[in-house]
DNA sequence: GTTCTAGAAC
DNA sequence: GTTCTAGAAC
């Protein structure tokens, strides 16, 4: 039996298929969004051979199965034809198998037809004779239901290119792009045209709070006055960068109106997939812009060093970013990388604004590189100005802590404070400043066309950059997901100025390192003696607590446990007496409901070790216990998820707990509870004060201790929604907002299994 | 950790 | 007048 397919039978020269790279284009859109029309129009005008795989007709004119579609698609691709997968593909799971059709020799693209639901419904309702027999009145209900569960495709799923269309003109543009694609042509990789999915900061509230500064680049809400303020700020701060901005395909949509609640919930369970969690470094081309380094030579060096490092970096990814589609360096590198057979999922080129890769490009990069100046100061233009502007003053302060200046060829890793918008909005945890060689006579340290030296320094710069990136992987604790055998075992990590492979540390920076290490040492002394050195767990009497408190240097934690703070300790020591409250008792832990739950589900997992009062007491010796606590917490979260699949959990510790005895919070993210009354309650679970259990495990395993955020100010921070990050004037208003907010969680939470949620419900196939 | 409550903010 | 916060006591 032959599958029915619509085949473009334009005559083609023999052998053509073997030269061009076939593409599998996975259409994503509700019924009525125009998928079939899109395919038909492209096929009508394209010089490439396309096969449209349509599940509605594949079964001999009738509806077929997914397996039939996959088989037909694979066979067409094998023949060198390009393929449209014409089915809804609205969620990740539905797309997954079709994505596997992509490989180094077949690009997997997505074209998202994200047209207004109303339009799709009215088209579905009106049409007759639709192949899928989805017409008439029931269409509305079906389309609505499907759109509830839609998940936008992401590059991390494995697409090399994603095109988002939100209106007819976007669709037309996409049509033009694909129609014009000859058999031998390729399209630039990347994600194009997506409007910021998370952006809905309430500027009215910001004004209410008398906050003058409005984060640059946030999408304004319906408030036009605020919109113009935001615009003005941006222009004043980064004129030269904005000069290029109009070339970017992401610009120009920033003031699109988004009403609260209108965002469809995006199921984030997909973020558990390994690719999404892969550490990713986005970097601009170094020295080729203002420093006028020869593009041919620069692209050779980039590809050469990338090739060396992709294999050393395990699952981590490198992304070369440029703001313009017309970027010469990007196309040079792409061509040269293709010739080298560098793994496509480990290195990609990307067109977009390096400060908006996630919010506008859907590309998660936890580390970005900055083409810095030697003073490590904001300003200048280009990428440096853009990154400093987008990161806010926090970056400047954090940079100063690491280094005062930079030599050509060197890089410095700067951990980005969580207060930076780049952290909260884009999920960037580190910025690595790199300084390349300068060939521009009007800039300092010009090499006067000495390309022997220049190439050497540029190579050194990329080496330093990638070494720096490798060190963030080690210190950040994504190590578990990275095959680390190739990483440099010297782990002073993030505090270090990274040098090229065969150069020596400058004395200046070594001094810096010493200071940092001393600091670390002091901190470890704060925690209960020097167990690390002795390697034994010294039992501590209750009175010992006081001594420890007196030891505190900064005084912020200098408090003894009050009588009211002993309840958990008593339960942990004598769970049998408290059987009424204990949900589970083992040798290591006791599980109980929080007496004043701050959410629908809120458990505590108590450690039973005497003398283990809080995270500050934790050392490497407790790693196994921490893992047990985590696993027990996870088990309970999963149990609750079986009862209510809509719950989402976080597991973590308070940096400075109020109650004595180490306890892990397992708390659902609805925060729907009458016991959540104060700012302190909210902020203790929704600022850096709350330390994710997964992060604590990682830190204790790599450093022997957790980094506490014992900063009182965190608890009195302004109230922000944990999902959309909008600010709210008081607790009642915040609670009213969070009961409605369905925005996706910030990128940092979506990584590394920091959220625990139910596996996504299987979507409905048309 | 909560409760109570004065007084600030609306 | 009512709502909300924050500090002290427990």
Short mmCIF file of N, CA and C in Angstrom, two decimals, chain A residues 115-267:
data_model
loop_
_atom_site.label_atom_id
_atom_site.label_comp_id
_atom_site.label_asym_id
_atom_site.label_seq_id
_atom_site.Cartn_x
_atom_site.Cartn_y
_atom_site.Cartn_z
N UNK A 115 -1.04 32.15 15.71
CA UNK A 115 -2.01 33.20 15.40
C UNK A 115 -3.06 33.26 16.50
N UNK A 116 -3.76 34.39 16.57
CA UNK A 116 -4.74 34.52 17.66
C UNK A 116 -5.72 33.35 17.67
N UNK A 117 -6.01 32.87 18.88
CA UNK A 117 -6.90 31.72 19.03
C UNK A 117 -8.23 31.97 18.33
N UNK A 118 -8.72 33.20 18.46
CA UNK A 118 -10.00 33.54 17.85
C UNK A 118 -9.99 33.26 16.35
N UNK A 119 -8.91 33.64 15.73
CA UNK A 119 -8.80 33.47 14.27
C UNK A 119 -8.79 31.99 13.90
N UNK A 120 -7.99 31.20 14.64
CA UNK A 120 -7.92 29.76 14.35
C UNK A 120 -9.30 29.14 14.51
N UNK A 121 -9.97 29.53 15.58
CA UNK A 121 -11.28 28.93 15.86
C UNK A 121 -12.27 29.32 14.76
N UNK A 122 -12.27 30.58 14.39
CA UNK A 122 -13.28 30.98 13.40
C UNK A 122 -13.00 30.30 12.06
N UNK A 123 -11.71 30.12 11.73
CA UNK A 123 -11.40 29.41 10.48
C UNK A 123 -11.83 27.95 10.57
N UNK A 124 -11.58 27.33 11.72
CA UNK A 124 -11.93 25.91 11.88
C UNK A 124 -13.44 25.72 11.81
N UNK A 125 -14.13 26.65 12.47
CA UNK A 125 -15.58 26.53 12.53
C UNK A 125 -16.17 26.70 11.13
N UNK A 126 -15.62 27.64 10.38
CA UNK A 126 -16.21 27.97 9.08
C UNK A 126 -15.93 26.92 8.02
N UNK A 127 -14.74 26.36 8.05
CA UNK A 127 -14.36 25.58 6.88
C UNK A 127 -15.16 24.28 6.77
N UNK A 128 -15.31 23.85 5.58
CA UNK A 128 -15.97 22.57 5.34
C UNK A 128 -14.98 21.71 4.57
N UNK A 129 -15.17 20.46 4.70
CA UNK A 129 -14.31 19.55 3.95
C UNK A 129 -12.87 19.52 4.45
N UNK A 130 -12.66 19.89 5.68
CA UNK A 130 -11.29 19.84 6.20
C UNK A 130 -10.83 18.39 6.31
N UNK A 131 -9.59 18.21 5.98
CA UNK A 131 -9.03 16.86 5.95
C UNK A 131 -9.18 16.13 7.28
N UNK A 132 -9.00 16.83 8.36
CA UNK A 132 -9.05 16.18 9.67
C UNK A 132 -10.47 16.08 10.21
N UNK A 133 -11.43 16.52 9.41
CA UNK A 133 -12.82 16.48 9.82
C UNK A 133 -13.05 17.28 11.10
N UNK A 134 -12.21 18.28 11.28
CA UNK A 134 -12.39 19.13 12.45
C UNK A 134 -13.06 20.40 11.97
N UNK A 135 -14.33 20.43 12.04
CA UNK A 135 -15.05 21.60 11.54
C UNK A 135 -16.32 21.75 12.31
N UNK A 136 -16.96 22.86 12.08
CA UNK A 136 -18.22 23.11 12.77
C UNK A 136 -18.00 23.42 14.24
N UNK A 137 -19.05 23.31 14.99
CA UNK A 137 -19.08 23.80 16.36
C UNK A 137 -18.07 23.18 17.29
N UNK A 138 -17.76 21.91 17.12
CA UNK A 138 -16.87 21.28 18.09
C UNK A 138 -15.43 21.80 17.95
N UNK A 139 -15.15 22.44 16.82
CA UNK A 139 -13.79 22.93 16.60
C UNK A 139 -13.35 23.90 17.69
N UNK A 140 -14.27 24.77 18.07
CA UNK A 140 -13.90 25.80 19.05
C UNK A 140 -13.38 25.16 20.32
N UNK A 141 -14.12 24.18 20.80
CA UNK A 141 -13.73 23.54 22.05
C UNK A 141 -12.39 22.85 21.90
N UNK A 142 -12.21 22.17 20.78
CA UNK A 142 -10.96 21.43 20.57
C UNK A 142 -9.77 22.37 20.48
N UNK A 143 -9.94 23.43 19.69
CA UNK A 143 -8.82 24.37 19.54
C UNK A 143 -8.46 24.99 20.87
N UNK A 144 -9.48 25.38 21.61
CA UNK A 144 -9.22 25.98 22.92
C UNK A 144 -8.46 25.02 23.81
N UNK A 145 -8.89 23.79 23.80
CA UNK A 145 -8.28 22.81 24.67
C UNK A 145 -6.82 22.58 24.28
N UNK A 146 -6.60 22.53 22.97
CA UNK A 146 -5.23 22.30 22.52
C UNK A 146 -4.32 23.46 22.87
N UNK A 147 -4.87 24.66 22.74
CA UNK A 147 -4.02 25.83 23.00
C UNK A 147 -3.67 25.95 24.47
N UNK A 148 -4.53 25.40 25.33
CA UNK A 148 -4.21 25.40 26.75
C UNK A 148 -2.89 24.71 27.02
N UNK A 149 -2.62 23.71 26.20
CA UNK A 149 -1.46 22.87 26.50
C UNK A 149 -0.27 23.15 25.60
N UNK A 150 -0.36 24.21 24.84
CA UNK A 150 0.73 24.40 23.88
C UNK A 150 2.05 24.73 24.59
N UNK A 151 3.10 24.21 24.02
CA UNK A 151 4.46 24.54 24.48
C UNK A 151 5.21 25.03 23.26
N UNK A 152 5.70 26.23 23.32
CA UNK A 152 6.46 26.71 22.18
C UNK A 152 7.74 25.90 22.02
N UNK A 153 8.11 25.63 20.78
CA UNK A 153 9.37 24.90 20.58
C UNK A 153 10.56 25.75 21.01
N UNK A 154 11.60 25.10 21.40
CA UNK A 154 12.82 25.79 21.79
C UNK A 154 14.00 25.19 21.05
N UNK A 155 15.01 25.99 20.86
CA UNK A 155 16.20 25.49 20.17
C UNK A 155 16.78 24.29 20.91
N UNK A 156 16.61 24.34 22.23
CA UNK A 156 17.21 23.27 23.04
C UNK A 156 16.55 21.92 22.79
N UNK A 157 15.36 21.91 22.19
CA UNK A 157 14.77 20.62 21.85
C UNK A 157 15.55 19.94 20.75
N UNK A 158 16.32 20.73 20.01
CA UNK A 158 17.11 20.16 18.93
C UNK A 158 16.88 20.83 17.59
N UNK A 159 16.03 21.86 17.58
CA UNK A 159 15.82 22.58 16.33
C UNK A 159 17.05 23.41 16.00
N UNK A 160 17.37 23.51 14.72
CA UNK A 160 18.45 24.43 14.36
C UNK A 160 17.89 25.80 14.05
N UNK A 161 16.61 25.83 13.72
CA UNK A 161 16.00 27.12 13.42
C UNK A 161 14.53 27.09 13.81
N UNK A 162 14.07 28.17 14.42
CA UNK A 162 12.66 28.28 14.77
C UNK A 162 12.16 29.62 14.27
N UNK A 163 11.05 29.62 13.57
CA UNK A 163 10.46 30.87 13.10
C UNK A 163 9.09 31.02 13.74
N UNK A 164 8.92 32.08 14.49
CA UNK A 164 7.63 32.33 15.11
C UNK A 164 6.82 33.31 14.25
N UNK A 165 5.57 32.98 14.01
CA UNK A 165 4.69 33.88 13.27
C UNK A 165 3.50 34.20 14.14
N UNK A 166 3.29 35.48 14.41
CA UNK A 166 2.17 35.84 15.26
C UNK A 166 1.08 36.59 14.53
N UNK A 167 1.33 36.88 13.28
CA UNK A 167 0.28 37.54 12.50
C UNK A 167 0.49 37.19 11.04
N UNK A 168 -0.41 37.66 10.21
CA UNK A 168 -0.36 37.28 8.81
C UNK A 168 0.92 37.76 8.13
N UNK A 169 1.40 38.90 8.56
CA UNK A 169 2.60 39.40 7.89
C UNK A 169 3.83 38.57 8.26
N UNK A 170 3.86 38.08 9.50
CA UNK A 170 4.93 37.15 9.87
C UNK A 170 4.86 35.89 9.02
N UNK A 171 3.62 35.41 8.82
CA UNK A 171 3.44 34.18 8.04
C UNK A 171 3.94 34.41 6.61
N UNK A 172 3.59 35.57 6.10
CA UNK A 172 4.01 35.88 4.74
C UNK A 172 5.54 35.91 4.64
N UNK A 173 6.17 36.51 5.65
CA UNK A 173 7.63 36.59 5.66
C UNK A 173 8.25 35.19 5.70
N UNK A 174 7.67 34.33 6.52
CA UNK A 174 8.18 32.97 6.62
C UNK A 174 7.98 32.23 5.30
N UNK A 175 6.85 32.47 4.71
CA UNK A 175 6.56 31.87 3.41
C UNK A 175 7.61 32.29 2.39
N UNK A 176 7.90 33.57 2.37
CA UNK A 176 8.91 34.08 1.44
C UNK A 176 10.27 33.43 1.68
N UNK A 177 10.61 33.32 2.95
CA UNK A 177 11.91 32.75 3.31
C UNK A 177 12.04 31.32 2.79
N UNK A 178 11.01 30.52 3.05
CA UNK A 178 11.10 29.11 2.66
C UNK A 178 10.91 28.91 1.16
N UNK A 179 10.10 29.78 0.55
CA UNK A 179 9.91 29.65 -0.89
C UNK A 179 11.20 29.94 -1.64
N UNK A 180 11.95 30.89 -1.09
CA UNK A 180 13.16 31.32 -1.78
C UNK A 180 14.33 30.36 -1.56
N UNK A 181 14.09 29.35 -0.77
CA UNK A 181 15.17 28.47 -0.38
C UNK A 181 15.45 27.42 -1.47
N UNK A 182 16.49 27.65 -2.21
CA UNK A 182 16.84 26.71 -3.28
C UNK A 182 17.37 25.41 -2.72
N UNK A 183 17.54 24.43 -3.58
CA UNK A 183 17.98 23.10 -3.13
C UNK A 183 19.33 23.13 -2.42
N UNK A 184 20.17 24.09 -2.76
CA UNK A 184 21.52 24.10 -2.16
C UNK A 184 21.65 25.12 -1.04
N UNK A 185 20.56 25.86 -0.80
CA UNK A 185 20.66 26.93 0.20
C UNK A 185 20.42 26.40 1.61
N UNK A 186 20.94 27.16 2.57
CA UNK A 186 20.58 26.89 3.96
C UNK A 186 20.12 28.19 4.59
N UNK A 187 19.36 28.08 5.65
CA UNK A 187 18.92 29.27 6.37
C UNK A 187 19.73 29.42 7.64
N UNK A 188 19.89 30.66 8.11
CA UNK A 188 20.64 30.86 9.36
C UNK A 188 19.98 30.12 10.52
N UNK A 189 20.80 29.60 11.40
CA UNK A 189 20.27 28.95 12.60
C UNK A 189 19.78 29.99 13.58
N UNK A 190 18.88 29.56 14.44
CA UNK A 190 18.46 30.45 15.51
C UNK A 190 16.96 30.51 15.63
N UNK A 191 16.53 31.32 16.56
CA UNK A 191 15.11 31.47 16.84
C UNK A 191 14.71 32.87 16.43
N UNK A 192 13.67 32.97 15.62
CA UNK A 192 13.34 34.27 15.05
C UNK A 192 11.90 34.66 15.31
N UNK A 193 11.76 35.89 15.73
CA UNK A 193 10.42 36.50 15.74
C UNK A 193 9.58 36.26 16.97
N UNK A 194 10.15 35.62 18.01
CA UNK A 194 9.30 35.38 19.17
C UNK A 194 9.18 36.64 20.01
N UNK A 195 7.95 36.94 20.38
CA UNK A 195 7.73 38.03 21.31
C UNK A 195 8.07 37.53 22.69
N UNK A 196 8.51 38.43 23.52
CA UNK A 196 8.93 38.03 24.87
C UNK A 196 7.80 37.34 25.62
N UNK A 197 7.96 36.06 25.93
CA UNK A 197 6.88 35.33 26.56
C UNK A 197 6.70 35.64 28.04
N UNK A 198 7.73 36.08 28.70
CA UNK A 198 7.66 36.28 30.15
C UNK A 198 7.34 37.70 30.54
N UNK A 199 7.40 38.59 29.55
CA UNK A 199 7.42 39.98 29.91
C UNK A 199 6.05 40.51 30.25
N UNK A 200 5.85 40.79 31.44
CA UNK A 200 4.65 41.55 31.79
C UNK A 200 4.85 42.22 33.14
N UNK A 201 5.92 42.91 33.24
CA UNK A 201 6.19 43.69 34.44
C UNK A 201 5.14 44.78 34.56
N UNK A 202 4.66 44.95 35.77
CA UNK A 202 3.61 45.94 35.95
C UNK A 202 4.22 47.28 36.27
N UNK A 203 4.32 48.08 35.23
CA UNK A 203 5.01 49.34 35.43
C UNK A 203 4.20 50.30 36.28
N UNK A 204 2.90 50.14 36.25
CA UNK A 204 2.07 50.99 37.11
C UNK A 204 2.46 50.80 38.56
N UNK A 205 2.70 49.56 38.92
CA UNK A 205 3.09 49.24 40.29
C UNK A 205 4.47 49.81 40.58
N UNK A 206 5.34 49.71 39.60
CA UNK A 206 6.68 50.25 39.80
C UNK A 206 6.62 51.73 40.12
N UNK A 207 5.75 52.41 39.40
CA UNK A 207 5.63 53.84 39.63
C UNK A 207 5.05 54.07 41.01
N UNK A 208 4.10 53.22 41.34
CA UNK A 208 3.49 53.32 42.66
C UNK A 208 4.55 53.17 43.74
N UNK A 209 5.47 52.27 43.52
CA UNK A 209 6.52 52.04 44.50
C UNK A 209 7.60 53.11 44.44
N UNK A 210 7.37 54.09 43.59
CA UNK A 210 8.30 55.20 43.41
C UNK A 210 9.66 54.72 42.94
N UNK A 211 9.63 53.63 42.21
CA UNK A 211 10.88 53.17 41.61
C UNK A 211 11.04 53.93 40.31
N UNK A 212 12.10 54.68 40.21
CA UNK A 212 12.30 55.44 39.00
C UNK A 212 12.81 54.53 37.90
N UNK A 213 13.70 53.65 38.30
CA UNK A 213 14.33 52.84 37.26
C UNK A 213 13.40 51.73 36.82
N UNK A 214 13.19 51.72 35.55
CA UNK A 214 12.40 50.67 34.94
C UNK A 214 13.40 49.83 34.18
N UNK A 215 13.41 48.53 34.40
CA UNK A 215 14.40 47.73 33.69
C UNK A 215 14.34 47.99 32.19
N UNK A 216 15.44 48.30 31.62
CA UNK A 216 15.47 48.53 30.18
C UNK A 216 15.01 47.25 29.49
N UNK A 217 14.37 47.40 28.38
CA UNK A 217 14.00 46.27 27.52
C UNK A 217 12.82 45.46 28.01
N UNK A 218 12.26 45.77 29.19
CA UNK A 218 11.10 44.99 29.56
C UNK A 218 9.94 45.42 28.69
N UNK A 219 9.10 44.48 28.44
CA UNK A 219 7.93 44.80 27.66
C UNK A 219 6.99 45.59 28.54
N UNK A 220 6.54 46.69 28.08
CA UNK A 220 5.65 47.47 28.90
C UNK A 220 4.25 46.90 28.79
N UNK A 221 3.45 47.15 29.78
CA UNK A 221 2.07 46.71 29.67
C UNK A 221 1.28 47.78 28.93
N UNK A 222 -0.01 47.82 29.18
CA UNK A 222 -0.84 48.71 28.39
C UNK A 222 -0.54 50.18 28.66
N UNK A 223 0.31 50.41 29.62
CA UNK A 223 0.56 51.79 30.04
C UNK A 223 1.55 52.48 29.12
N UNK A 224 1.02 53.33 28.28
CA UNK A 224 1.87 53.94 27.25
C UNK A 224 2.86 54.94 27.79
N UNK A 225 2.47 55.59 28.87
CA UNK A 225 3.38 56.59 29.45
C UNK A 225 4.66 55.90 29.89
N UNK A 226 4.47 54.77 30.58
CA UNK A 226 5.63 54.03 31.05
C UNK A 226 6.44 53.49 29.89
N UNK A 227 5.73 53.12 28.88
CA UNK A 227 6.41 52.58 27.71
C UNK A 227 7.41 53.58 27.16
N UNK A 228 7.00 54.83 27.12
CA UNK A 228 7.91 55.80 26.56
C UNK A 228 9.09 56.06 27.48
N UNK A 229 8.86 55.95 28.77
CA UNK A 229 9.96 56.10 29.71
C UNK A 229 11.02 55.04 29.45
N UNK A 230 10.55 53.82 29.36
CA UNK A 230 11.45 52.71 29.13
C UNK A 230 12.26 52.91 27.85
N UNK A 231 11.59 53.35 26.86
CA UNK A 231 12.23 53.56 25.57
C UNK A 231 13.32 54.60 25.68
N UNK A 232 12.99 55.68 26.38
CA UNK A 232 13.92 56.77 26.52
C UNK A 232 15.19 56.30 27.23
N UNK A 233 15.00 55.59 28.31
CA UNK A 233 16.15 55.07 29.04
C UNK A 233 17.08 54.29 28.13
N UNK A 234 16.47 53.43 27.38
CA UNK A 234 17.26 52.55 26.54
C UNK A 234 18.07 53.36 25.54
N UNK A 235 17.42 54.36 24.98
CA UNK A 235 18.12 55.11 23.95
C UNK A 235 19.26 55.94 24.53
N UNK A 236 19.00 56.47 25.72
CA UNK A 236 20.06 57.31 26.28
C UNK A 236 21.27 56.48 26.66
N UNK A 237 21.00 55.27 27.11
CA UNK A 237 22.10 54.48 27.63
C UNK A 237 22.94 53.80 26.56
N UNK A 238 22.31 53.41 25.49
CA UNK A 238 23.09 52.61 24.55
C UNK A 238 22.84 53.05 23.11
N UNK A 239 23.18 54.30 22.84
CA UNK A 239 22.86 54.79 21.50
C UNK A 239 23.57 54.02 20.40
N UNK A 240 24.84 53.74 20.60
CA UNK A 240 25.56 53.15 19.48
C UNK A 240 25.09 51.72 19.22
N UNK A 241 24.73 51.06 20.30
CA UNK A 241 24.29 49.68 20.11
C UNK A 241 22.94 49.65 19.43
N UNK A 242 22.09 50.57 19.89
CA UNK A 242 20.77 50.59 19.28
C UNK A 242 20.84 50.95 17.81
N UNK A 243 21.92 51.55 17.47
CA UNK A 243 22.08 51.88 16.07
C UNK A 243 22.01 50.65 15.18
N UNK A 244 22.48 49.54 15.71
CA UNK A 244 22.46 48.32 14.91
C UNK A 244 21.20 47.52 15.14
N UNK A 245 20.49 47.91 16.14
CA UNK A 245 19.42 47.07 16.62
C UNK A 245 18.34 46.80 15.57
N UNK A 246 18.16 47.78 14.70
CA UNK A 246 17.06 47.61 13.76
C UNK A 246 17.30 46.46 12.78
N UNK A 247 18.52 45.99 12.74
CA UNK A 247 18.78 44.86 11.85
C UNK A 247 18.29 43.57 12.48
N UNK A 248 18.35 43.55 13.81
CA UNK A 248 17.97 42.33 14.51
C UNK A 248 16.51 42.00 14.27
N UNK A 249 16.27 40.73 14.06
CA UNK A 249 14.90 40.32 13.81
C UNK A 249 14.07 40.32 15.09
N UNK A 250 14.74 40.53 16.22
CA UNK A 250 13.98 40.48 17.46
C UNK A 250 13.47 41.84 17.88
N UNK A 251 13.97 42.87 17.28
CA UNK A 251 13.62 44.20 17.78
C UNK A 251 12.27 44.60 17.25
N UNK A 252 11.75 45.64 17.83
CA UNK A 252 10.56 46.24 17.27
C UNK A 252 9.25 45.71 17.81
N UNK A 253 9.29 44.67 18.60
CA UNK A 253 8.04 44.14 19.11
C UNK A 253 7.89 44.39 20.60
N UNK A 254 8.83 45.12 21.12
CA UNK A 254 8.92 45.19 22.58
C UNK A 254 7.72 45.86 23.23
N UNK A 255 6.98 46.64 22.50
CA UNK A 255 5.89 47.31 23.19
C UNK A 255 4.54 46.67 22.90
N UNK A 256 4.60 45.48 22.37
CA UNK A 256 3.33 44.77 22.14
C UNK A 256 2.62 44.57 23.47
N UNK A 257 1.37 44.81 23.41
CA UNK A 257 0.61 44.76 24.65
C UNK A 257 0.37 43.33 25.11
N UNK A 258 0.61 43.10 26.36
CA UNK A 258 0.34 41.78 26.93
C UNK A 258 -0.49 42.00 28.17
N UNK A 259 -1.64 41.44 28.19
CA UNK A 259 -2.46 41.61 29.38
C UNK A 259 -2.21 40.46 30.33
N UNK A 260 -2.35 40.78 31.59
CA UNK A 260 -2.12 39.75 32.60
C UNK A 260 -3.09 38.59 32.40
N UNK A 261 -2.58 37.41 32.55
CA UNK A 261 -3.43 36.24 32.45
C UNK A 261 -3.63 35.77 31.02
N UNK A 262 -3.20 36.59 30.09
CA UNK A 262 -3.43 36.21 28.71
C UNK A 262 -2.38 35.22 28.24
N UNK A 263 -1.25 35.27 28.87
CA UNK A 263 -0.21 34.29 28.52
C UNK A 263 -0.70 32.90 28.80
N UNK A 264 -0.54 32.01 27.87
CA UNK A 264 -0.91 30.64 28.13
C UNK A 264 0.20 29.99 28.92
N UNK A 265 -0.21 29.18 29.86
CA UNK A 265 0.79 28.51 30.67
C UNK A 265 1.65 27.62 29.78
N UNK A 266 2.91 27.68 30.00
CA UNK A 266 3.81 26.82 29.24
C UNK A 266 4.29 25.72 30.17
N UNK A 267 4.02 24.52 29.80
CA UNK A 267 4.44 23.42 30.66
C UNK A 267 5.95 23.35 30.65
#
